[in-house]
JSON list of N, CA and C and ligand atoms in Angstrom, two decimals:
[
{"chain": "O", "resi": 1, "resn": "MET", "atom": "N", "xyz": [1.49, 37.75, 42.76]},
{"chain": "O", "resi": 1, "resn": "MET", "atom": "CA", "xyz": [0.90, 39.02, 43.21]},
{"chain": "O", "resi": 1, "resn": "MET", "atom": "C", "xyz": [-0.19, 38.76, 44.25]},
{"chain": "O", "resi": 2, "resn": "PRO", "atom": "N", "xyz": [-0.08, 39.36, 45.40]},
{"chain": "O", "resi": 2, "resn": "PRO", "atom": "CA", "xyz": [-1.11, 39.13, 46.44]},
{"chain": "O", "resi": 2, "resn": "PRO", "atom": "C", "xyz": [-2.42, 39.78, 46.05]},
{"chain": "O", "resi": 3, "resn": "ASP", "atom": "N", "xyz": [-3.53, 39.12, 46.42]},
{"chain": "O", "resi": 3, "resn": "ASP", "atom": "CA", "xyz": [-4.82, 39.66, 45.99]},
{"chain": "O", "resi": 3, "resn": "ASP", "atom": "C", "xyz": [-5.23, 40.89, 46.78]},
{"chain": "O", "resi": 4, "resn": "LYS", "atom": "N", "xyz": [-4.71, 41.02, 48.01]},
{"chain": "O", "resi": 4, "resn": "LYS", "atom": "CA", "xyz": [-4.94, 42.31, 48.67]},
{"chain": "O", "resi": 4, "resn": "LYS", "atom": "C", "xyz": [-3.69, 42.79, 49.40]},
{"chain": "O", "resi": 5, "resn": "ALA", "atom": "N", "xyz": [-3.47, 44.07, 49.30]},
{"chain": "O", "resi": 5, "resn": "ALA", "atom": "CA", "xyz": [-2.32, 44.67, 49.95]},
{"chain": "O", "resi": 5, "resn": "ALA", "atom": "C", "xyz": [-2.56, 44.75, 51.46]},
{"chain": "O", "resi": 6, "resn": "GLU", "atom": "N", "xyz": [-1.50, 44.52, 52.19]},
{"chain": "O", "resi": 6, "resn": "GLU", "atom": "CA", "xyz": [-1.63, 44.60, 53.63]},
{"chain": "O", "resi": 6, "resn": "GLU", "atom": "C", "xyz": [-1.23, 45.99, 54.10]},
{"chain": "O", "resi": 7, "resn": "LEU", "atom": "N", "xyz": [-2.19, 46.66, 54.68]},
{"chain": "O", "resi": 7, "resn": "LEU", "atom": "CA", "xyz": [-1.94, 48.01, 55.13]},
{"chain": "O", "resi": 7, "resn": "LEU", "atom": "C", "xyz": [-1.66, 47.99, 56.63]},
{"chain": "O", "resi": 8, "resn": "ILE", "atom": "N", "xyz": [-0.55, 48.60, 57.01]},
{"chain": "O", "resi": 8, "resn": "ILE", "atom": "CA", "xyz": [-0.20, 48.68, 58.43]},
{"chain": "O", "resi": 8, "resn": "ILE", "atom": "C", "xyz": [-0.32, 50.13, 58.88]},
{"chain": "O", "resi": 9, "resn": "VAL", "atom": "N", "xyz": [-1.06, 50.33, 59.93]},
{"chain": "O", "resi": 9, "resn": "VAL", "atom": "CA", "xyz": [-1.17, 51.67, 60.50]},
{"chain": "O", "resi": 9, "resn": "VAL", "atom": "C", "xyz": [-0.59, 51.66, 61.91]},
{"chain": "O", "resi": 10, "resn": "GLN", "atom": "N", "xyz": [-0.32, 52.84, 62.42]},
{"chain": "O", "resi": 10, "resn": "GLN", "atom": "CA", "xyz": [0.24, 52.94, 63.77]},
{"chain": "O", "resi": 10, "resn": "GLN", "atom": "C", "xyz": [-0.89, 53.25, 64.74]},
{"chain": "O", "resi": 11, "resn": "CYS", "atom": "N", "xyz": [-0.97, 52.47, 65.79]},
{"chain": "O", "resi": 11, "resn": "CYS", "atom": "CA", "xyz": [-1.97, 52.71, 66.81]},
{"chain": "O", "resi": 11, "resn": "CYS", "atom": "C", "xyz": [-1.74, 54.09, 67.43]},
{"chain": "O", "resi": 12, "resn": "PRO", "atom": "N", "xyz": [-2.73, 54.97, 67.37]},
{"chain": "O", "resi": 12, "resn": "PRO", "atom": "CA", "xyz": [-2.53, 56.33, 67.89]},
{"chain": "O", "resi": 12, "resn": "PRO", "atom": "C", "xyz": [-2.23, 56.38, 69.38]},
{"chain": "O", "resi": 13, "resn": "SER", "atom": "N", "xyz": [-2.58, 55.34, 70.10]},
{"chain": "O", "resi": 13, "resn": "SER", "atom": "CA", "xyz": [-2.37, 55.36, 71.55]},
{"chain": "O", "resi": 13, "resn": "SER", "atom": "C", "xyz": [-1.01, 54.79, 71.94]},
{"chain": "O", "resi": 14, "resn": "CYS", "atom": "N", "xyz": [-0.68, 53.60, 71.47]},
{"chain": "O", "resi": 14, "resn": "CYS", "atom": "CA", "xyz": [0.54, 52.94, 71.93]},
{"chain": "O", "resi": 14, "resn": "CYS", "atom": "C", "xyz": [1.62, 52.88, 70.84]},
{"chain": "O", "resi": 15, "resn": "LYS", "atom": "N", "xyz": [1.32, 53.40, 69.64]},
{"chain": "O", "resi": 15, "resn": "LYS", "atom": "CA", "xyz": [2.26, 53.48, 68.52]},
{"chain": "O", "resi": 15, "resn": "LYS", "atom": "C", "xyz": [2.69, 52.11, 68.00]},
{"chain": "O", "resi": 16, "resn": "LYS", "atom": "N", "xyz": [1.91, 51.10, 68.31]},
{"chain": "O", "resi": 16, "resn": "LYS", "atom": "CA", "xyz": [2.18, 49.76, 67.83]},
{"chain": "O", "resi": 16, "resn": "LYS", "atom": "C", "xyz": [1.66, 49.63, 66.41]},
{"chain": "O", "resi": 17, "resn": "PRO", "atom": "N", "xyz": [2.38, 48.92, 65.54]},
{"chain": "O", "resi": 17, "resn": "PRO", "atom": "CA", "xyz": [1.85, 48.69, 64.20]},
{"chain": "O", "resi": 17, "resn": "PRO", "atom": "C", "xyz": [0.59, 47.82, 64.23]},
{"chain": "O", "resi": 18, "resn": "VAL", "atom": "N", "xyz": [-0.43, 48.26, 63.52]},
{"chain": "O", "resi": 18, "resn": "VAL", "atom": "CA", "xyz": [-1.70, 47.54, 63.51]},
{"chain": "O", "resi": 18, "resn": "VAL", "atom": "C", "xyz": [-2.07, 47.21, 62.07]},
{"chain": "O", "resi": 19, "resn": "LYS", "atom": "N", "xyz": [-2.45, 45.97, 61.83]},
{"chain": "O", "resi": 19, "resn": "LYS", "atom": "CA", "xyz": [-2.90, 45.58, 60.50]},
{"chain": "O", "resi": 19, "resn": "LYS", "atom": "C", "xyz": [-4.29, 46.15, 60.25]},
{"chain": "O", "resi": 20, "resn": "TRP", "atom": "N", "xyz": [-4.42, 46.86, 59.15]},
{"chain": "O", "resi": 20, "resn": "TRP", "atom": "CA", "xyz": [-5.71, 47.46, 58.79]},
{"chain": "O", "resi": 20, "resn": "TRP", "atom": "C", "xyz": [-6.49, 46.44, 57.96]},
{"chain": "O", "resi": 21, "resn": "THR", "atom": "N", "xyz": [-7.34, 45.70, 58.65]},
{"chain": "O", "resi": 21, "resn": "THR", "atom": "CA", "xyz": [-8.14, 44.69, 57.95]},
{"chain": "O", "resi": 21, "resn": "THR", "atom": "C", "xyz": [-9.61, 44.86, 58.31]},
{"chain": "O", "resi": 22, "resn": "ALA", "atom": "N", "xyz": [-10.45, 44.23, 57.52]},
{"chain": "O", "resi": 22, "resn": "ALA", "atom": "CA", "xyz": [-11.89, 44.31, 57.77]},
{"chain": "O", "resi": 22, "resn": "ALA", "atom": "C", "xyz": [-12.25, 43.72, 59.12]},
{"chain": "O", "resi": 23, "resn": "SER", "atom": "N", "xyz": [-11.42, 42.82, 59.59]},
{"chain": "O", "resi": 23, "resn": "SER", "atom": "CA", "xyz": [-11.74, 42.15, 60.84]},
{"chain": "O", "resi": 23, "resn": "SER", "atom": "C", "xyz": [-11.24, 42.90, 62.07]},
{"chain": "O", "resi": 24, "resn": "SER", "atom": "N", "xyz": [-10.45, 43.94, 61.87]},
{"chain": "O", "resi": 24, "resn": "SER", "atom": "CA", "xyz": [-9.97, 44.68, 63.04]},
{"chain": "O", "resi": 24, "resn": "SER", "atom": "C", "xyz": [-11.02, 45.70, 63.47]},
{"chain": "O", "resi": 25, "resn": "LYS", "atom": "N", "xyz": [-11.64, 45.39, 64.58]},
{"chain": "O", "resi": 25, "resn": "LYS", "atom": "CA", "xyz": [-12.79, 46.17, 65.03]},
{"chain": "O", "resi": 25, "resn": "LYS", "atom": "C", "xyz": [-12.40, 47.55, 65.53]},
{"chain": "O", "resi": 26, "resn": "PHE", "atom": "N", "xyz": [-11.18, 47.69, 65.97]},
{"chain": "O", "resi": 26, "resn": "PHE", "atom": "CA", "xyz": [-10.83, 48.92, 66.70]},
{"chain": "O", "resi": 26, "resn": "PHE", "atom": "C", "xyz": [-9.93, 49.84, 65.90]},
{"chain": "O", "resi": 27, "resn": "LYS", "atom": "N", "xyz": [-9.79, 49.58, 64.61]},
{"chain": "O", "resi": 27, "resn": "LYS", "atom": "CA", "xyz": [-8.90, 50.40, 63.81]},
{"chain": "O", "resi": 27, "resn": "LYS", "atom": "C", "xyz": [-9.29, 51.88, 63.89]},
{"chain": "O", "resi": 28, "resn": "PRO", "atom": "N", "xyz": [-8.34, 52.78, 63.90]},
{"chain": "O", "resi": 28, "resn": "PRO", "atom": "CA", "xyz": [-6.91, 52.52, 63.71]},
{"chain": "O", "resi": 28, "resn": "PRO", "atom": "C", "xyz": [-6.19, 52.06, 64.97]},
{"chain": "O", "resi": 29, "resn": "PHE", "atom": "N", "xyz": [-6.92, 51.73, 66.02]},
{"chain": "O", "resi": 29, "resn": "PHE", "atom": "CA", "xyz": [-6.29, 51.30, 67.27]},
{"chain": "O", "resi": 29, "resn": "PHE", "atom": "C", "xyz": [-6.06, 49.80, 67.25]},
{"chain": "O", "resi": 30, "resn": "CYS", "atom": "N", "xyz": [-5.12, 49.35, 68.09]},
{"chain": "O", "resi": 30, "resn": "CYS", "atom": "CA", "xyz": [-4.80, 47.93, 68.13]},
{"chain": "O", "resi": 30, "resn": "CYS", "atom": "C", "xyz": [-5.80, 47.17, 69.00]},
{"chain": "O", "resi": 31, "resn": "SER", "atom": "N", "xyz": [-6.47, 47.86, 69.88]},
{"chain": "O", "resi": 31, "resn": "SER", "atom": "CA", "xyz": [-7.38, 47.19, 70.80]},
{"chain": "O", "resi": 31, "resn": "SER", "atom": "C", "xyz": [-8.42, 48.18, 71.33]},
{"chain": "O", "resi": 32, "resn": "GLU", "atom": "N", "xyz": [-9.43, 47.66, 71.96]},
{"chain": "O", "resi": 32, "resn": "GLU", "atom": "CA", "xyz": [-10.46, 48.52, 72.54]},
{"chain": "O", "resi": 32, "resn": "GLU", "atom": "C", "xyz": [-9.86, 49.40, 73.62]},
{"chain": "O", "resi": 33, "resn": "ARG", "atom": "N", "xyz": [-8.88, 48.86, 74.32]},
{"chain": "O", "resi": 33, "resn": "ARG", "atom": "CA", "xyz": [-8.25, 49.61, 75.41]},
{"chain": "O", "resi": 33, "resn": "ARG", "atom": "C", "xyz": [-7.60, 50.88, 74.87]},
{"chain": "O", "resi": 34, "resn": "CYS", "atom": "N", "xyz": [-6.85, 50.74, 73.78]},
{"chain": "O", "resi": 34, "resn": "CYS", "atom": "CA", "xyz": [-6.19, 51.90, 73.20]},
{"chain": "O", "resi": 34, "resn": "CYS", "atom": "C", "xyz": [-7.20, 52.89, 72.65]},
{"chain": "O", "resi": 35, "resn": "ARG", "atom": "N", "xyz": [-8.28, 52.39, 72.12]},
{"chain": "O", "resi": 35, "resn": "ARG", "atom": "CA", "xyz": [-9.32, 53.27, 71.59]},
{"chain": "O", "resi": 35, "resn": "ARG", "atom": "C", "xyz": [-9.90, 54.12, 72.72]},
{"chain": "O", "resi": 36, "resn": "LEU", "atom": "N", "xyz": [-10.14, 53.48, 73.86]},
{"chain": "O", "resi": 36, "resn": "LEU", "atom": "CA", "xyz": [-10.71, 54.20, 75.00]},
{"chain": "O", "resi": 36, "resn": "LEU", "atom": "C", "xyz": [-9.71, 55.20, 75.58]},
{"chain": "O", "resi": 37, "resn": "ILE", "atom": "N", "xyz": [-8.43, 54.84, 75.56]},
{"chain": "O", "resi": 37, "resn": "ILE", "atom": "CA", "xyz": [-7.39, 55.76, 76.04]},
{"chain": "O", "resi": 37, "resn": "ILE", "atom": "C", "xyz": [-7.41, 57.02, 75.19]},
{"chain": "O", "resi": 38, "resn": "ASP", "atom": "N", "xyz": [-7.48, 56.84, 73.88]},
{"chain": "O", "resi": 38, "resn": "ASP", "atom": "CA", "xyz": [-7.46, 57.99, 73.00]},
{"chain": "O", "resi": 38, "resn": "ASP", "atom": "C", "xyz": [-8.70, 58.85, 73.16]},
{"chain": "O", "resi": 39, "resn": "LEU", "atom": "N", "xyz": [-9.84, 58.24, 73.32]},
{"chain": "O", "resi": 39, "resn": "LEU", "atom": "CA", "xyz": [-11.06, 59.00, 73.54]},
{"chain": "O", "resi": 39, "resn": "LEU", "atom": "C", "xyz": [-10.95, 59.82, 74.81]},
{"chain": "O", "resi": 40, "resn": "GLY", "atom": "N", "xyz": [-10.30, 59.25, 75.82]},
{"chain": "O", "resi": 40, "resn": "GLY", "atom": "CA", "xyz": [-10.09, 59.97, 77.07]},
{"chain": "O", "resi": 40, "resn": "GLY", "atom": "C", "xyz": [-9.18, 61.16, 76.88]},
{"chain": "O", "resi": 41, "resn": "GLU", "atom": "N", "xyz": [-8.17, 61.01, 76.02]},
{"chain": "O", "resi": 41, "resn": "GLU", "atom": "CA", "xyz": [-7.24, 62.11, 75.78]},
{"chain": "O", "resi": 41, "resn": "GLU", "atom": "C", "xyz": [-7.89, 63.26, 75.03]},
{"chain": "O", "resi": 42, "resn": "TRP", "atom": "N", "xyz": [-8.84, 62.93, 74.18]},
{"chain": "O", "resi": 42, "resn": "TRP", "atom": "CA", "xyz": [-9.54, 63.99, 73.46]},
{"chain": "O", "resi": 42, "resn": "TRP", "atom": "C", "xyz": [-10.26, 64.91, 74.43]},
{"chain": "O", "resi": 43, "resn": "ALA", "atom": "N", "xyz": [-10.71, 64.34, 75.54]},
{"chain": "O", "resi": 43, "resn": "ALA", "atom": "CA", "xyz": [-11.44, 65.14, 76.51]},
{"chain": "O", "resi": 43, "resn": "ALA", "atom": "C", "xyz": [-10.50, 65.92, 77.42]},
{"chain": "O", "resi": 44, "resn": "SER", "atom": "N", "xyz": [-9.23, 65.58, 77.37]},
{"chain": "O", "resi": 44, "resn": "SER", "atom": "CA", "xyz": [-8.27, 66.23, 78.26]},
{"chain": "O", "resi": 44, "resn": "SER", "atom": "C", "xyz": [-7.71, 67.50, 77.63]},
{"chain": "O", "resi": 45, "resn": "GLU", "atom": "N", "xyz": [-6.99, 68.25, 78.42]},
{"chain": "O", "resi": 45, "resn": "GLU", "atom": "CA", "xyz": [-6.41, 69.53, 78.01]},
{"chain": "O", "resi": 45, "resn": "GLU", "atom": "C", "xyz": [-5.47, 69.40, 76.81]},
{"chain": "O", "resi": 46, "resn": "ARG", "atom": "N", "xyz": [-4.74, 68.27, 76.75]},
{"chain": "O", "resi": 46, "resn": "ARG", "atom": "CA", "xyz": [-3.69, 68.12, 75.75]},
{"chain": "O", "resi": 46, "resn": "ARG", "atom": "C", "xyz": [-4.20, 68.41, 74.34]},
{"chain": "O", "resi": 47, "resn": "HIS", "atom": "N", "xyz": [-5.32, 67.82, 74.00]},
{"chain": "O", "resi": 47, "resn": "HIS", "atom": "CA", "xyz": [-5.85, 68.01, 72.65]},
{"chain": "O", "resi": 47, "resn": "HIS", "atom": "C", "xyz": [-6.44, 69.39, 72.46]},
{"chain": "O", "resi": 48, "resn": "VAL", "atom": "N", "xyz": [-6.98, 69.96, 73.51]},
{"chain": "O", "resi": 48, "resn": "VAL", "atom": "CA", "xyz": [-7.57, 71.31, 73.43]},
{"chain": "O", "resi": 48, "resn": "VAL", "atom": "C", "xyz": [-6.46, 72.31, 73.13]},
{"chain": "O", "resi": 49, "resn": "ILE", "atom": "N", "xyz": [-5.33, 72.19, 73.81]},
{"chain": "O", "resi": 49, "resn": "ILE", "atom": "CA", "xyz": [-4.20, 73.10, 73.60]},
{"chain": "O", "resi": 49, "resn": "ILE", "atom": "C", "xyz": [-3.67, 72.98, 72.17]},
{"chain": "O", "resi": 50, "resn": "GLN", "atom": "N", "xyz": [-3.55, 71.74, 71.67]},
{"chain": "O", "resi": 50, "resn": "GLN", "atom": "CA", "xyz": [-3.07, 71.56, 70.30]},
{"chain": "O", "resi": 50, "resn": "GLN", "atom": "C", "xyz": [-4.01, 72.22, 69.31]},
{"chain": "O", "resi": 51, "resn": "GLY", "atom": "N", "xyz": [-5.30, 72.11, 69.53]},
{"chain": "O", "resi": 51, "resn": "GLY", "atom": "CA", "xyz": [-6.29, 72.71, 68.64]},
{"chain": "O", "resi": 51, "resn": "GLY", "atom": "C", "xyz": [-6.19, 74.23, 68.66]},
{"chain": "O", "resi": 52, "resn": "GLU", "atom": "N", "xyz": [-5.95, 74.79, 69.83]},
{"chain": "O", "resi": 52, "resn": "GLU", "atom": "CA", "xyz": [-5.85, 76.24, 69.95]},
{"chain": "O", "resi": 52, "resn": "GLU", "atom": "C", "xyz": [-4.61, 76.77, 69.24]},
{"chain": "O", "resi": 53, "resn": "GLU", "atom": "N", "xyz": [-3.52, 76.03, 69.35]},
{"chain": "O", "resi": 53, "resn": "GLU", "atom": "CA", "xyz": [-2.29, 76.45, 68.68]},
{"chain": "O", "resi": 53, "resn": "GLU", "atom": "C", "xyz": [-2.47, 76.48, 67.17]},
{"chain": "O", "resi": 54, "resn": "LEU", "atom": "N", "xyz": [-3.13, 75.47, 66.65]},
{"chain": "O", "resi": 54, "resn": "LEU", "atom": "CA", "xyz": [-3.36, 75.37, 65.22]},
{"chain": "O", "resi": 54, "resn": "LEU", "atom": "C", "xyz": [-4.23, 76.53, 64.75]},
{"chain": "O", "resi": 55, "resn": "THR", "atom": "N", "xyz": [-5.27, 76.83, 65.51]},
{"chain": "O", "resi": 55, "resn": "THR", "atom": "CA", "xyz": [-6.19, 77.90, 65.13]},
{"chain": "O", "resi": 55, "resn": "THR", "atom": "C", "xyz": [-5.48, 79.24, 65.13]},
{"chain": "O", "resi": 56, "resn": "SER", "atom": "N", "xyz": [-4.66, 79.52, 66.15]},
{"chain": "O", "resi": 56, "resn": "SER", "atom": "CA", "xyz": [-4.00, 80.82, 66.22]},
{"chain": "O", "resi": 56, "resn": "SER", "atom": "C", "xyz": [-2.94, 80.96, 65.13]},
{"chain": "O", "resi": 57, "resn": "ASP", "atom": "N", "xyz": [-2.31, 79.85, 64.74]},
{"chain": "O", "resi": 57, "resn": "ASP", "atom": "CA", "xyz": [-1.36, 79.89, 63.64]},
{"chain": "O", "resi": 57, "resn": "ASP", "atom": "C", "xyz": [-2.03, 80.31, 62.35]},
{"chain": "O", "resi": 58, "resn": "VAL", "atom": "N", "xyz": [-3.14, 79.68, 62.06]},
{"chain": "O", "resi": 58, "resn": "VAL", "atom": "CA", "xyz": [-3.88, 79.97, 60.84]},
{"chain": "O", "resi": 58, "resn": "VAL", "atom": "C", "xyz": [-4.38, 81.40, 60.89]},
{"chain": "O", "resi": 59, "resn": "PHE", "atom": "N", "xyz": [-4.82, 81.82, 62.05]},
{"chain": "O", "resi": 59, "resn": "PHE", "atom": "CA", "xyz": [-5.39, 83.16, 62.21]},
{"chain": "O", "resi": 59, "resn": "PHE", "atom": "C", "xyz": [-4.33, 84.23, 61.95]},
{"chain": "O", "resi": 60, "resn": "SER", "atom": "N", "xyz": [-3.13, 84.07, 62.54]},
{"chain": "O", "resi": 60, "resn": "SER", "atom": "CA", "xyz": [-2.11, 85.10, 62.37]},
{"chain": "O", "resi": 60, "resn": "SER", "atom": "C", "xyz": [-1.61, 85.13, 60.92]},
{"chain": "O", "resi": 61, "resn": "GLU", "atom": "N", "xyz": [-1.60, 83.99, 60.25]},
{"chain": "O", "resi": 61, "resn": "GLU", "atom": "CA", "xyz": [-1.17, 83.96, 58.85]},
{"chain": "O", "resi": 61, "resn": "GLU", "atom": "C", "xyz": [-2.13, 84.72, 57.96]},
{"chain": "O", "resi": 62, "resn": "THR", "atom": "N", "xyz": [-3.42, 84.49, 58.16]},
{"chain": "O", "resi": 62, "resn": "THR", "atom": "CA", "xyz": [-4.42, 85.18, 57.35]},
{"chain": "O", "resi": 62, "resn": "THR", "atom": "C", "xyz": [-4.46, 86.66, 57.72]},
{"chain": "O", "resi": 63, "resn": "ALA", "atom": "N", "xyz": [-4.15, 86.99, 58.98]},
{"chain": "O", "resi": 63, "resn": "ALA", "atom": "CA", "xyz": [-4.26, 88.36, 59.43]},
{"chain": "O", "resi": 63, "resn": "ALA", "atom": "C", "xyz": [-3.20, 89.25, 58.78]},
{"chain": "O", "resi": 64, "resn": "HIS", "atom": "N", "xyz": [-1.97, 88.72, 58.56]},
{"chain": "O", "resi": 64, "resn": "HIS", "atom": "CA", "xyz": [-0.96, 89.60, 57.98]},
{"chain": "O", "resi": 64, "resn": "HIS", "atom": "C", "xyz": [-0.85, 89.48, 56.46]},
{"chain": "O", "resi": 65, "resn": "LEU", "atom": "N", "xyz": [-1.65, 88.61, 55.86]},
{"chain": "O", "resi": 65, "resn": "LEU", "atom": "CA", "xyz": [-1.62, 88.46, 54.41]},
{"chain": "O", "resi": 65, "resn": "LEU", "atom": "C", "xyz": [-1.99, 89.74, 53.64]},
{"chain": "O", "resi": 66, "resn": "PRO", "atom": "N", "xyz": [-3.08, 90.39, 53.98]},
{"chain": "O", "resi": 66, "resn": "PRO", "atom": "CA", "xyz": [-3.44, 91.62, 53.24]},
{"chain": "O", "resi": 66, "resn": "PRO", "atom": "C", "xyz": [-2.38, 92.71, 53.35]},
{"chain": "O", "resi": 67, "resn": "LEU", "atom": "N", "xyz": [-1.70, 92.79, 54.50]},
{"chain": "O", "resi": 67, "resn": "LEU", "atom": "CA", "xyz": [-0.66, 93.81, 54.69]},
{"chain": "O", "resi": 67, "resn": "LEU", "atom": "C", "xyz": [0.51, 93.59, 53.73]},
{"chain": "O", "resi": 68, "resn": "ASP", "atom": "N", "xyz": [0.87, 92.29, 53.50]},
{"chain": "O", "resi": 68, "resn": "ASP", "atom": "CA", "xyz": [1.99, 92.01, 52.61]},
{"chain": "O", "resi": 68, "resn": "ASP", "atom": "C", "xyz": [1.67, 92.38, 51.16]},
{"chain": "O", "resi": 69, "resn": "ARG", "atom": "N", "xyz": [0.43, 92.28, 50.80]},
{"chain": "O", "resi": 69, "resn": "ARG", "atom": "CA", "xyz": [0.03, 92.50, 49.40]},
{"chain": "O", "resi": 69, "resn": "ARG", "atom": "C", "xyz": [0.02, 93.98, 49.05]},
{"chain": "O", "resi": 70, "resn": "ASP", "atom": "N", "xyz": [-0.25, 94.82, 50.01]},
{"chain": "O", "resi": 70, "resn": "ASP", "atom": "CA", "xyz": [-0.42, 96.23, 49.68]},
{"chain": "O", "resi": 70, "resn": "ASP", "atom": "C", "xyz": [0.81, 97.06, 50.04]},
{"chain": "U", "resi": 1, "resn": "LIG", "atom": "ZN1", "xyz": [-2.52, 50.34, 70.84]}
]
């Protein structure tokens, strides 16, 4: 039995499998480069649009809930 389980995560930037260890400085990213790429994407439109879609979905669901009950 291994003394610690090896956890593999997917790098959010390049989708490469990354070992989740105490020594990996950039987790969940595989490298500093990928970490910086992702931080740059957060500032871009792509993430803003995704956030807006999620918010409007939740909003419309809660908005028609009372109507269904009565
Ligand atoms: Zn990566």
